[in-house]
Amino acid sequence: MIDRGLLLWFPGPNSFTGEDTVEFHVHGGTAIVSAMYDSLASFPDTRVAEPGEFTKRAFYAGKMDLTEVEGLADLIHAETEAQRKQALRQANGQLACFYNSMRTRLVAAIANIEAYIDFSEDQDVDDDVLNGAVQKIEAIIDELKVHLNDNRRGERLRNGVRTAIVGAPNVGKSSLINLLSQRNVSIVTSIAGTTRDILESHYDIAGYPVILADTAGLRADTDDVVECEGIARARTYVECADLLLLVVDASRIGPIDKVDAFIEEYIQALGIEKQLMSRTLIVLNKCDLLDKVTLERLKNNSTLSCLSCESEAGLAELMERLKVRLEQLCGNPSVESPTISQERHRSHLKQCLTCLERFRDYFKETSGSDRDLAIVTHHLRNAVRCIGKITGTVETEEILDVIFSTFCIGK
């Protein structure tokens, strides 16, 4: 006897893989699992499954397409509520339906164009059929452009929102990341330049995945070689960050009527480009050092978040603003408008769009007998293949190996 457990029998073709399947439900202790493996290995032709093998069998059995497979992998690895929702939609086939609908319309357009090529001389198919097919293709081009112009929201939600905490030395950047994480991630001292390298930590903020990065204090007057390298790395990180939390020492802002001018000079002194301010939240730290009148007037400025890392005053308001910004960055995918969650999808969709635009441009630049539709239609067939590579209709073994390698053994 190994353990007291449960055995479940799933007859095909209604099982997950489409095959006859048996599941052993036993306790998860190391000794029990090891004894189960040893016992099962005594049966002939029995081996341990490869990573993702059961899902691969389900894919080959037609139980799911590649977008659903990737959605299932994302669902397994989801760490936040927003990630779970996006992954579940994809695993349930919403993205597959979107791409399959597009593919079906393209195939229908190709069929109409080929019918026109074959039968137009017999007057069985008139020019309206050709023009209707071209209009469908133009509609798909517009739809693809909208789908691709998503500011990478789905990928950002899947991978995490890269958020850099930046500012001058000793303004409270490390204190802020410690406050947001509720643990001592960064060392806090009164010595300027304590943080040298990029310190990244992963968090769930309002259901969204956030990668918080504490960076070196930005300043020009330092001869410390190590600190200079830290500042250079901080500037590089800022350029590629999705969101910036710009920390300002509220005790140094001066007259209340000159706050905006002070912030502008502060940004220039740090060397932060103006175009980056569109993805920046300004956090006034050390507000506990201000008098009540000044603090109330600052709170009325909608561009600023007043905070005290010491007393945690203003933290709730900052978190609410952060939540709103995260919602904007990650979007709200729906059944009607699913988002692109994989760079692989985006690459194939761009290739598809290029093929369709080549066909459209050729059709506009030529007319009548000058058109060789039989040859140019290959652009449309290539577009269909590009969509097929996303869903798995066109199989590429290399793509399959990469996708299924992300699964754990037993799934």
Tab-separated table of C-alpha atoms in Angstrom:
chain	number	residue	atom	x	y	z
A	1	MET	CA	0.000	0.000	0.000
A	2	ILE	CA	1.288	3.455	-0.978
A	3	ASP	CA	-1.516	5.828	0.048
A	4	ARG	CA	-5.266	6.265	0.261
A	5	GLY	CA	-6.340	8.245	-2.813
A	6	LEU	CA	-8.785	8.671	-5.640
A	7	LEU	CA	-8.707	7.248	-9.170
A	8	LEU	CA	-10.632	8.981	-11.953
A	9	TRP	CA	-11.370	7.509	-15.376
A	10	PHE	CA	-11.875	9.846	-18.376
A	11	PRO	CA	-12.855	7.910	-21.526
A	12	GLY	CA	-11.986	9.484	-24.880
A	13	PRO	CA	-12.838	11.392	-26.952
A	14	ASN	CA	-14.325	13.636	-24.250
A	15	SER	CA	-11.203	13.793	-22.084
A	16	PHE	CA	-8.793	16.749	-22.071
A	17	THR	CA	-6.471	15.058	-24.576
A	18	GLY	CA	-9.158	13.187	-26.488
A	19	GLU	CA	-7.643	9.879	-25.359
A	20	ASP	CA	-8.599	7.413	-22.610
A	21	THR	CA	-7.092	8.908	-19.465
A	22	VAL	CA	-6.646	7.810	-15.846
A	23	GLU	CA	-5.808	10.241	-13.044
A	24	PHE	CA	-4.391	9.228	-9.651
A	25	HIS	CA	-5.188	11.726	-6.890
A	26	VAL	CA	-2.792	11.114	-4.004
A	27	HIS	CA	-1.263	13.211	-1.252
A	28	GLY	CA	1.618	15.397	-2.383
A	29	GLY	CA	4.359	14.247	-0.059
A	30	THR	CA	7.724	13.604	-1.695
A	31	ALA	CA	7.859	9.951	-0.561
A	32	ILE	CA	4.315	9.228	-1.810
A	33	VAL	CA	4.907	10.776	-5.218
A	34	SER	CA	8.235	8.964	-5.562
A	35	ALA	CA	6.621	5.617	-4.660
A	36	MET	CA	3.847	6.256	-7.201
A	37	TYR	CA	6.396	6.931	-9.934
A	38	ASP	CA	8.314	3.769	-9.043
A	39	SER	CA	5.150	1.676	-9.032
A	40	LEU	CA	3.825	3.039	-12.324
A	41	ALA	CA	7.244	2.649	-13.964
A	42	SER	CA	6.974	-1.134	-13.447
A	43	PHE	CA	4.267	-1.275	-16.131
A	44	PRO	CA	5.540	-1.838	-19.696
A	45	ASP	CA	5.666	1.133	-22.112
A	46	THR	CA	5.209	3.627	-19.273
A	47	ARG	CA	7.222	6.823	-18.912
A	48	VAL	CA	7.061	10.285	-17.335
A	49	ALA	CA	5.324	12.873	-19.538
A	50	GLU	CA	7.341	15.627	-21.188
A	51	PRO	CA	6.612	19.253	-20.156
A	52	GLY	CA	3.315	20.272	-21.731
A	53	GLU	CA	2.767	16.872	-23.350
A	54	PHE	CA	-0.872	16.504	-22.315
A	55	THR	CA	-1.721	19.946	-23.683
A	56	LYS	CA	0.193	19.139	-26.877
A	57	ARG	CA	-1.887	15.966	-27.274
A	58	ALA	CA	-5.031	18.061	-26.780
A	59	PHE	CA	-3.819	20.440	-29.486
A	60	TYR	CA	-3.150	17.625	-31.961
A	61	ALA	CA	-6.550	16.134	-31.142
A	62	GLY	CA	-8.188	19.421	-32.153
A	63	LYS	CA	-9.338	20.202	-28.623
A	64	MET	CA	-7.763	23.656	-28.702
A	65	ASP	CA	-5.771	25.890	-31.027
A	66	LEU	CA	-2.450	27.559	-30.263
A	67	THR	CA	-3.968	30.770	-28.890
A	68	GLU	CA	-5.968	28.694	-26.396
A	69	VAL	CA	-2.844	26.710	-25.521
A	70	GLU	CA	-0.936	29.944	-24.831
A	71	GLY	CA	-3.910	31.262	-22.857
A	72	LEU	CA	-3.842	28.134	-20.700
A	73	ALA	CA	-0.107	28.589	-20.070
A	74	ASP	CA	-0.721	32.229	-19.091
A	75	LEU	CA	-3.584	31.138	-16.828
A	76	ILE	CA	-1.303	28.690	-15.012
A	77	HIS	CA	1.298	31.418	-14.464
A	78	ALA	CA	-1.153	34.290	-13.743
A	79	GLU	CA	-0.303	36.117	-10.526
A	80	THR	CA	-2.881	38.933	-10.547
A	81	GLU	CA	-6.611	39.159	-11.136
A	82	ALA	CA	-6.256	41.157	-14.366
A	83	GLN	CA	-3.788	38.601	-15.724
A	84	ARG	CA	-6.165	35.792	-14.818
A	85	LYS	CA	-9.076	37.420	-16.641
A	86	GLN	CA	-7.072	38.059	-19.796
A	87	ALA	CA	-5.612	34.536	-19.799
A	88	LEU	CA	-9.009	32.940	-19.163
A	89	ARG	CA	-10.577	34.779	-22.095
A	90	GLN	CA	-7.796	33.567	-24.357
A	91	ALA	CA	-7.912	29.999	-22.990
A	92	ASN	CA	-11.676	29.959	-23.605
A	93	GLY	CA	-11.120	30.733	-27.285
A	94	GLN	CA	-12.110	34.397	-27.573
A	95	LEU	CA	-8.902	35.332	-29.380
A	96	ALA	CA	-9.223	32.224	-31.552
A	97	CYS	CA	-12.737	33.263	-32.586
A	98	PHE	CA	-11.471	36.736	-33.501
A	99	TYR	CA	-8.658	35.430	-35.728
A	100	ASN	CA	-10.689	32.576	-37.215
A	101	SER	CA	-13.426	35.013	-38.209
A	102	MET	CA	-10.825	37.171	-39.955
A	103	ARG	CA	-9.340	34.112	-41.679
A	104	THR	CA	-12.777	32.927	-42.838
A	105	ARG	CA	-13.533	36.295	-44.423
A	106	LEU	CA	-10.161	36.308	-46.160
A	107	VAL	CA	-10.724	32.806	-47.551
A	108	ALA	CA	-14.152	33.872	-48.810
A	109	ALA	CA	-12.623	36.933	-50.507
A	110	ILE	CA	-9.983	34.746	-52.180
A	111	ALA	CA	-12.703	32.360	-53.373
A	112	ASN	CA	-14.660	35.241	-54.933
A	113	ILE	CA	-11.573	36.618	-56.667
A	114	GLU	CA	-10.693	33.188	-58.050
A	115	ALA	CA	-14.294	32.767	-59.225
A	116	TYR	CA	-14.000	36.085	-61.032
A	117	ILE	CA	-10.728	34.963	-62.655
A	118	ASP	CA	-12.215	31.659	-63.808
A	119	PHE	CA	-15.691	32.715	-64.897
A	120	SER	CA	-15.728	36.442	-65.687
A	121	GLU	CA	-15.246	35.800	-69.399
A	122	ASP	CA	-18.372	33.622	-69.401
A	123	GLN	CA	-20.308	36.490	-67.789
A	124	ASP	CA	-21.320	34.212	-64.912
A	125	VAL	CA	-19.439	36.410	-62.427
A	126	ASP	CA	-19.500	40.200	-62.851
A	127	ASP	CA	-17.297	42.998	-61.538
A	128	ASP	CA	-19.441	43.426	-58.427
A	129	VAL	CA	-18.080	40.149	-57.071
A	130	LEU	CA	-14.488	41.375	-57.466
A	131	ASN	CA	-15.203	44.805	-56.016
A	132	GLY	CA	-17.053	43.248	-53.082
A	133	ALA	CA	-14.061	41.025	-52.308
A	134	VAL	CA	-11.693	43.994	-52.422
A	135	GLN	CA	-13.957	45.948	-50.057
A	136	LYS	CA	-13.868	43.048	-47.594
A	137	ILE	CA	-10.082	43.040	-47.728
A	138	GLU	CA	-9.932	46.795	-47.113
A	139	ALA	CA	-12.245	46.355	-44.118
A	140	ILE	CA	-9.944	43.666	-42.717
A	141	ILE	CA	-6.935	45.986	-43.225
A	142	ASP	CA	-8.650	48.690	-41.166
A	143	GLU	CA	-9.596	46.135	-38.512
A	144	LEU	CA	-6.023	44.845	-38.298
A	145	LYS	CA	-4.611	48.355	-37.917
A	146	VAL	CA	-6.937	49.066	-35.002
A	147	HIS	CA	-6.053	45.705	-33.444
A	148	LEU	CA	-2.312	46.362	-33.762
A	149	ASN	CA	-2.568	49.960	-32.554
A	150	ASP	CA	-3.183	48.894	-28.949
A	151	ASN	CA	-0.088	50.417	-27.345
A	152	ARG	CA	0.905	46.836	-26.396
A	153	ARG	CA	-1.623	46.786	-23.548
A	154	GLY	CA	-2.133	43.017	-23.622
A	155	GLU	CA	1.588	42.266	-23.596
A	156	ARG	CA	2.106	44.781	-20.797
A	157	LEU	CA	-0.636	43.105	-18.750
A	158	ARG	CA	0.877	39.671	-19.394
A	159	ASN	CA	4.487	40.634	-18.619
A	160	GLY	CA	4.032	43.379	-16.006
A	161	VAL	CA	4.058	47.193	-16.045
A	162	ARG	CA	7.674	48.348	-15.759
A	163	THR	CA	7.553	51.208	-13.261
A	164	ALA	CA	10.654	53.260	-12.429
A	165	ILE	CA	10.885	55.316	-9.235
A	166	VAL	CA	13.102	58.288	-10.123
A	167	GLY	CA	14.265	61.557	-8.611
A	168	ALA	CA	17.203	63.356	-7.073
A	169	PRO	CA	19.233	61.732	-4.258
A	170	ASN	CA	17.625	61.622	-0.798
A	171	VAL	CA	14.085	62.548	-1.883
A	172	GLY	CA	12.631	59.263	-0.603
A	173	LYS	CA	12.705	56.889	-3.607
A	174	SER	CA	13.850	53.897	-1.574
A	175	SER	CA	11.401	54.787	1.190
A	176	LEU	CA	8.596	54.839	-1.395
A	177	ILE	CA	9.379	51.388	-2.796
A	178	ASN	CA	9.610	50.040	0.758
A	179	LEU	CA	6.244	51.609	1.544
A	180	LEU	CA	4.559	50.255	-1.580
A	181	SER	CA	5.970	46.782	-1.003
A	182	GLN	CA	5.420	46.852	2.773
A	183	ARG	CA	8.915	45.418	3.316
A	184	ASN	CA	12.531	46.598	3.260
A	185	VAL	CA	13.448	46.158	-0.391
A	186	SER	CA	15.954	49.026	-0.544
A	187	ILE	CA	18.460	50.385	1.945
A	188	VAL	CA	17.435	53.800	3.295
A	189	THR	CA	20.130	56.158	4.666
A	190	SER	CA	20.795	59.874	4.841
A	191	ILE	CA	23.843	59.392	2.598
A	192	ALA	CA	23.267	60.552	-0.986
A	193	GLY	CA	23.828	57.903	-3.631
A	194	THR	CA	23.025	54.862	-1.461
A	195	THR	CA	21.177	53.108	-4.308
A	196	ARG	CA	23.576	52.289	-7.137
A	197	ASP	CA	22.029	49.469	-9.172
A	198	ILE	CA	18.476	48.866	-10.440
A	199	LEU	CA	16.468	47.003	-7.790
A	200	GLU	CA	13.387	45.336	-9.302
A	201	SER	CA	10.494	43.781	-7.372
A	202	HIS	CA	7.209	42.291	-8.635
A	203	TYR	CA	3.890	43.325	-7.095
A	204	ASP	CA	0.143	43.011	-7.478
A	205	ILE	CA	-1.311	46.521	-7.360
A	206	ALA	CA	-5.105	46.737	-7.727
A	207	GLY	CA	-5.046	43.433	-9.615
A	208	TYR	CA	-2.400	44.531	-12.122
A	209	PRO	CA	1.151	43.150	-12.333
A	210	VAL	CA	3.738	45.839	-11.592
A	211	ILE	CA	7.529	45.641	-11.743
A	212	LEU	CA	8.759	48.359	-9.383
A	213	ALA	CA	12.335	49.524	-9.912
A	214	ASP	CA	14.275	51.614	-7.412
A	215	THR	CA	16.918	53.608	-9.289
A	216	ALA	CA	19.984	55.651	-8.439
A	217	GLY	CA	19.386	59.310	-7.595
A	218	LEU	CA	19.844	61.442	-10.712
A	219	ARG	CA	22.464	64.189	-10.406
A	220	ALA	CA	25.385	65.550	-12.387
A	221	ASP	CA	27.804	66.596	-9.613
A	222	THR	CA	29.418	63.310	-8.610
A	223	ASP	CA	32.889	61.912	-9.150
A	224	ASP	CA	32.024	58.457	-7.798
A	225	VAL	CA	32.591	56.003	-10.661
A	226	VAL	CA	30.129	53.454	-9.278
A	227	GLU	CA	27.419	56.074	-8.727
A	228	CYS	CA	27.948	57.417	-12.275
A	229	GLU	CA	27.353	53.921	-13.630
A	230	GLY	CA	24.210	53.627	-11.489
A	231	ILE	CA	22.905	56.939	-12.838
A	232	ALA	CA	23.591	55.837	-16.421
A	233	ARG	CA	21.677	52.617	-15.821
A	234	ALA	CA	18.819	54.570	-14.255
A	235	ARG	CA	18.526	56.818	-17.316
A	236	THR	CA	18.492	53.785	-19.628
A	237	TYR	CA	15.769	52.151	-17.537
A	238	VAL	CA	13.687	55.333	-17.530
A	239	GLU	CA	13.676	55.413	-21.337
A	240	CYS	CA	12.030	51.983	-21.609
A	241	ALA	CA	9.774	52.147	-18.532
A	242	ASP	CA	5.985	52.079	-18.977
A	243	LEU	CA	5.386	54.334	-15.989
A	244	LEU	CA	7.521	56.765	-13.972
A	245	LEU	CA	6.983	57.748	-10.355
A	246	LEU	CA	8.852	61.054	-10.049
A	247	VAL	CA	9.619	61.690	-6.375
A	248	VAL	CA	10.047	65.298	-5.211
A	249	ASP	CA	11.115	66.547	-1.769
A	250	ALA	CA	8.092	68.646	-0.778
A	251	SER	CA	10.097	70.564	1.829
A	252	ARG	CA	12.170	72.176	-0.947
A	253	ILE	CA	9.441	73.429	-3.276
A	254	GLY	CA	9.496	77.015	-1.940
A	255	PRO	CA	6.565	79.440	-2.434
A	256	ILE	CA	3.279	77.667	-3.146
A	257	ASP	CA	2.514	79.874	-6.163
A	258	LYS	CA	5.737	78.759	-7.828
A	259	VAL	CA	5.269	74.985	-7.526
A	260	ASP	CA	4.848	74.413	-11.257
A	261	ALA	CA	8.016	76.373	-12.034
A	262	PHE	CA	9.918	74.432	-9.341
A	263	ILE	CA	8.744	71.082	-10.785
A	264	GLU	CA	9.761	72.142	-14.289
A	265	GLU	CA	13.239	73.189	-13.127
A	266	TYR	CA	13.524	69.967	-11.121
A	267	ILE	CA	12.724	67.853	-14.201
A	268	GLN	CA	15.277	69.773	-16.282
A	269	ALA	CA	17.937	69.352	-13.596
A	270	LEU	CA	17.349	65.595	-13.576
A	271	GLY	CA	17.690	65.471	-17.360
A	272	ILE	CA	14.280	63.841	-17.919
A	273	GLU	CA	12.930	64.437	-21.421
A	274	LYS	CA	9.612	66.307	-21.645
A	275	GLN	CA	7.980	63.583	-23.760
A	276	LEU	CA	8.407	61.173	-20.847
A	277	MET	CA	6.153	63.315	-18.633
A	278	SER	CA	3.049	61.877	-20.329
A	279	ARG	CA	3.784	58.580	-18.512
A	280	THR	CA	4.789	60.160	-15.200
A	281	LEU	CA	3.078	60.473	-11.821
A	282	ILE	CA	4.581	63.220	-9.645
A	283	VAL	CA	4.841	62.270	-5.962
A	284	LEU	CA	5.541	64.992	-3.386
A	285	ASN	CA	7.186	63.152	-0.519
A	286	LYS	CA	7.911	64.446	3.021
A	287	CYS	CA	4.593	66.326	3.098
A	288	ASP	CA	4.538	65.821	6.865
A	289	LEU	CA	7.117	68.654	6.999
A	290	LEU	CA	4.650	71.157	5.474
A	291	ASP	CA	2.172	73.359	7.313
A	292	LYS	CA	-1.534	72.514	6.930
A	293	VAL	CA	-2.364	75.491	4.679
A	294	THR	CA	0.416	74.699	2.208
A	295	LEU	CA	-0.477	71.010	2.238
A	296	GLU	CA	-4.162	71.657	1.492
A	297	ARG	CA	-3.286	73.951	-1.408
A	298	LEU	CA	-0.940	71.319	-2.844
A	299	LYS	CA	-3.645	68.663	-2.566
A	300	ASN	CA	-5.856	70.773	-4.822
A	301	ASN	CA	-3.278	70.411	-7.632
A	302	SER	CA	-4.542	67.448	-9.649
A	303	THR	CA	-1.101	66.803	-11.183
A	304	LEU	CA	0.519	66.077	-7.819
A	305	SER	CA	0.215	63.296	-5.240
A	306	CYS	CA	1.039	64.384	-1.709
A	307	LEU	CA	2.635	61.714	0.463
A	308	SER	CA	4.584	61.113	3.624
A	309	CYS	CA	6.558	57.872	3.540
A	310	GLU	CA	7.224	58.427	7.257
A	311	SER	CA	3.575	58.561	8.393
A	312	GLU	CA	1.998	56.918	5.284
A	313	ALA	CA	-0.360	59.879	4.951
A	314	GLY	CA	-1.599	60.217	1.362
A	315	LEU	CA	-0.821	56.587	0.487
A	316	ALA	CA	-4.465	55.705	-0.262
A	317	GLU	CA	-4.801	58.632	-2.669
A	318	LEU	CA	-1.551	57.706	-4.434
A	319	MET	CA	-2.684	54.083	-4.804
A	320	GLU	CA	-5.967	55.224	-6.342
A	321	ARG	CA	-4.153	57.381	-8.903
A	322	LEU	CA	-1.779	54.535	-9.586
A	323	LYS	CA	-4.729	52.189	-10.149
A	324	VAL	CA	-6.278	54.565	-12.699
A	325	ARG	CA	-2.988	54.846	-14.580
A	326	LEU	CA	-2.512	51.051	-14.577
A	327	GLU	CA	-6.016	50.615	-16.014
A	328	GLN	CA	-5.073	52.976	-18.836
A	329	LEU	CA	-1.788	51.190	-19.512
A	330	CYS	CA	-3.214	47.653	-19.474
A	331	GLY	CA	-6.608	48.382	-20.994
A	332	ASN	CA	-9.796	46.395	-20.541
A	333	PRO	CA	-9.925	43.509	-23.044
A	334	SER	CA	-13.377	42.213	-23.931
A	335	VAL	CA	-15.020	39.533	-26.057
A	336	GLU	CA	-15.572	42.040	-28.876
A	337	SER	CA	-12.104	43.565	-28.623
A	338	PRO	CA	-9.506	41.052	-27.407
A	339	THR	CA	-5.941	42.284	-26.972
A	340	ILE	CA	-2.668	40.934	-28.327
A	341	SER	CA	-0.850	39.218	-25.489
A	342	GLN	CA	2.117	37.683	-27.315
A	343	GLU	CA	4.889	39.196	-29.432
A	344	ARG	CA	4.545	36.103	-31.656
A	345	HIS	CA	0.982	37.094	-32.521
A	346	ARG	CA	1.977	40.684	-33.233
A	347	SER	CA	4.764	39.607	-35.592
A	348	HIS	CA	2.457	37.378	-37.671
A	349	LEU	CA	-0.282	40.033	-37.722
A	350	LYS	CA	2.173	42.626	-39.041
A	351	GLN	CA	3.196	40.210	-41.805
A	352	CYS	CA	-0.475	39.593	-42.572
A	353	LEU	CA	-1.149	43.340	-42.793
A	354	THR	CA	1.826	43.816	-45.132
A	355	CYS	CA	0.513	41.106	-47.479
A	356	LEU	CA	-2.977	42.627	-47.551
A	357	GLU	CA	-1.639	46.129	-48.195
A	358	ARG	CA	0.460	44.837	-51.090
A	359	PHE	CA	-2.651	43.367	-52.674
A	360	ARG	CA	-4.665	46.547	-52.074
A	361	ASP	CA	-1.938	48.824	-53.475
A	362	TYR	CA	-1.535	46.656	-56.578
A	363	PHE	CA	-5.294	46.703	-57.135
A	364	LYS	CA	-5.419	50.511	-56.857
A	365	GLU	CA	-2.392	51.095	-59.092
A	366	THR	CA	-3.616	48.882	-61.942
A	367	SER	CA	-6.866	48.471	-63.819
A	368	GLY	CA	-8.629	46.214	-66.304
A	369	SER	CA	-6.388	44.112	-68.494
A	370	ASP	CA	-3.239	45.399	-66.740
A	371	ARG	CA	-4.129	43.409	-63.630
A	372	ASP	CA	-2.751	39.927	-63.163
A	373	LEU	CA	-5.055	38.802	-60.373
A	374	ALA	CA	-3.941	35.201	-60.565
A	375	ILE	CA	-0.429	36.184	-59.477
A	376	VAL	CA	-1.216	38.962	-57.003
A	377	THR	CA	-3.718	36.764	-55.162
A	378	HIS	CA	-0.748	34.953	-53.629
A	379	HIS	CA	-0.434	37.936	-51.271
A	380	LEU	CA	-3.864	37.035	-49.884
A	381	ARG	CA	-2.905	33.387	-49.485
A	382	ASN	CA	0.218	34.454	-47.575
A	383	ALA	CA	-1.987	36.604	-45.336
A	384	VAL	CA	-4.153	33.573	-44.559
A	385	ARG	CA	-1.022	31.558	-43.732
A	386	CYS	CA	0.134	34.283	-41.327
A	387	ILE	CA	-3.119	34.006	-39.369
A	388	GLY	CA	-2.823	30.222	-39.540
A	389	LYS	CA	0.562	30.421	-37.845
A	390	ILE	CA	-1.072	32.207	-34.908
A	391	THR	CA	-3.840	29.666	-34.382
A	392	GLY	CA	-1.820	26.595	-35.396
A	393	THR	CA	-3.676	25.900	-38.628
A	394	VAL	CA	-0.264	26.081	-40.259
A	395	GLU	CA	1.977	23.970	-38.054
A	396	THR	CA	5.590	24.906	-37.423
A	397	GLU	CA	7.384	22.422	-35.172
A	398	GLU	CA	9.817	25.044	-33.876
A	399	ILE	CA	6.947	27.259	-32.720
A	400	LEU	CA	5.256	24.318	-31.014
A	401	ASP	CA	8.430	23.361	-29.149
A	402	VAL	CA	8.810	26.899	-27.756
A	403	ILE	CA	5.168	27.168	-26.675
A	404	PHE	CA	4.872	23.792	-24.957
A	405	SER	CA	8.247	24.091	-23.238
A	406	THR	CA	6.713	26.719	-20.923
A	407	PHE	CA	4.341	24.155	-19.388
A	408	CYS	CA	5.149	22.110	-16.311
A	409	ILE	CA	5.396	18.335	-16.398
A	410	GLY	CA	1.952	16.764	-16.012
A	411	LYS	CA	0.169	19.509	-17.928
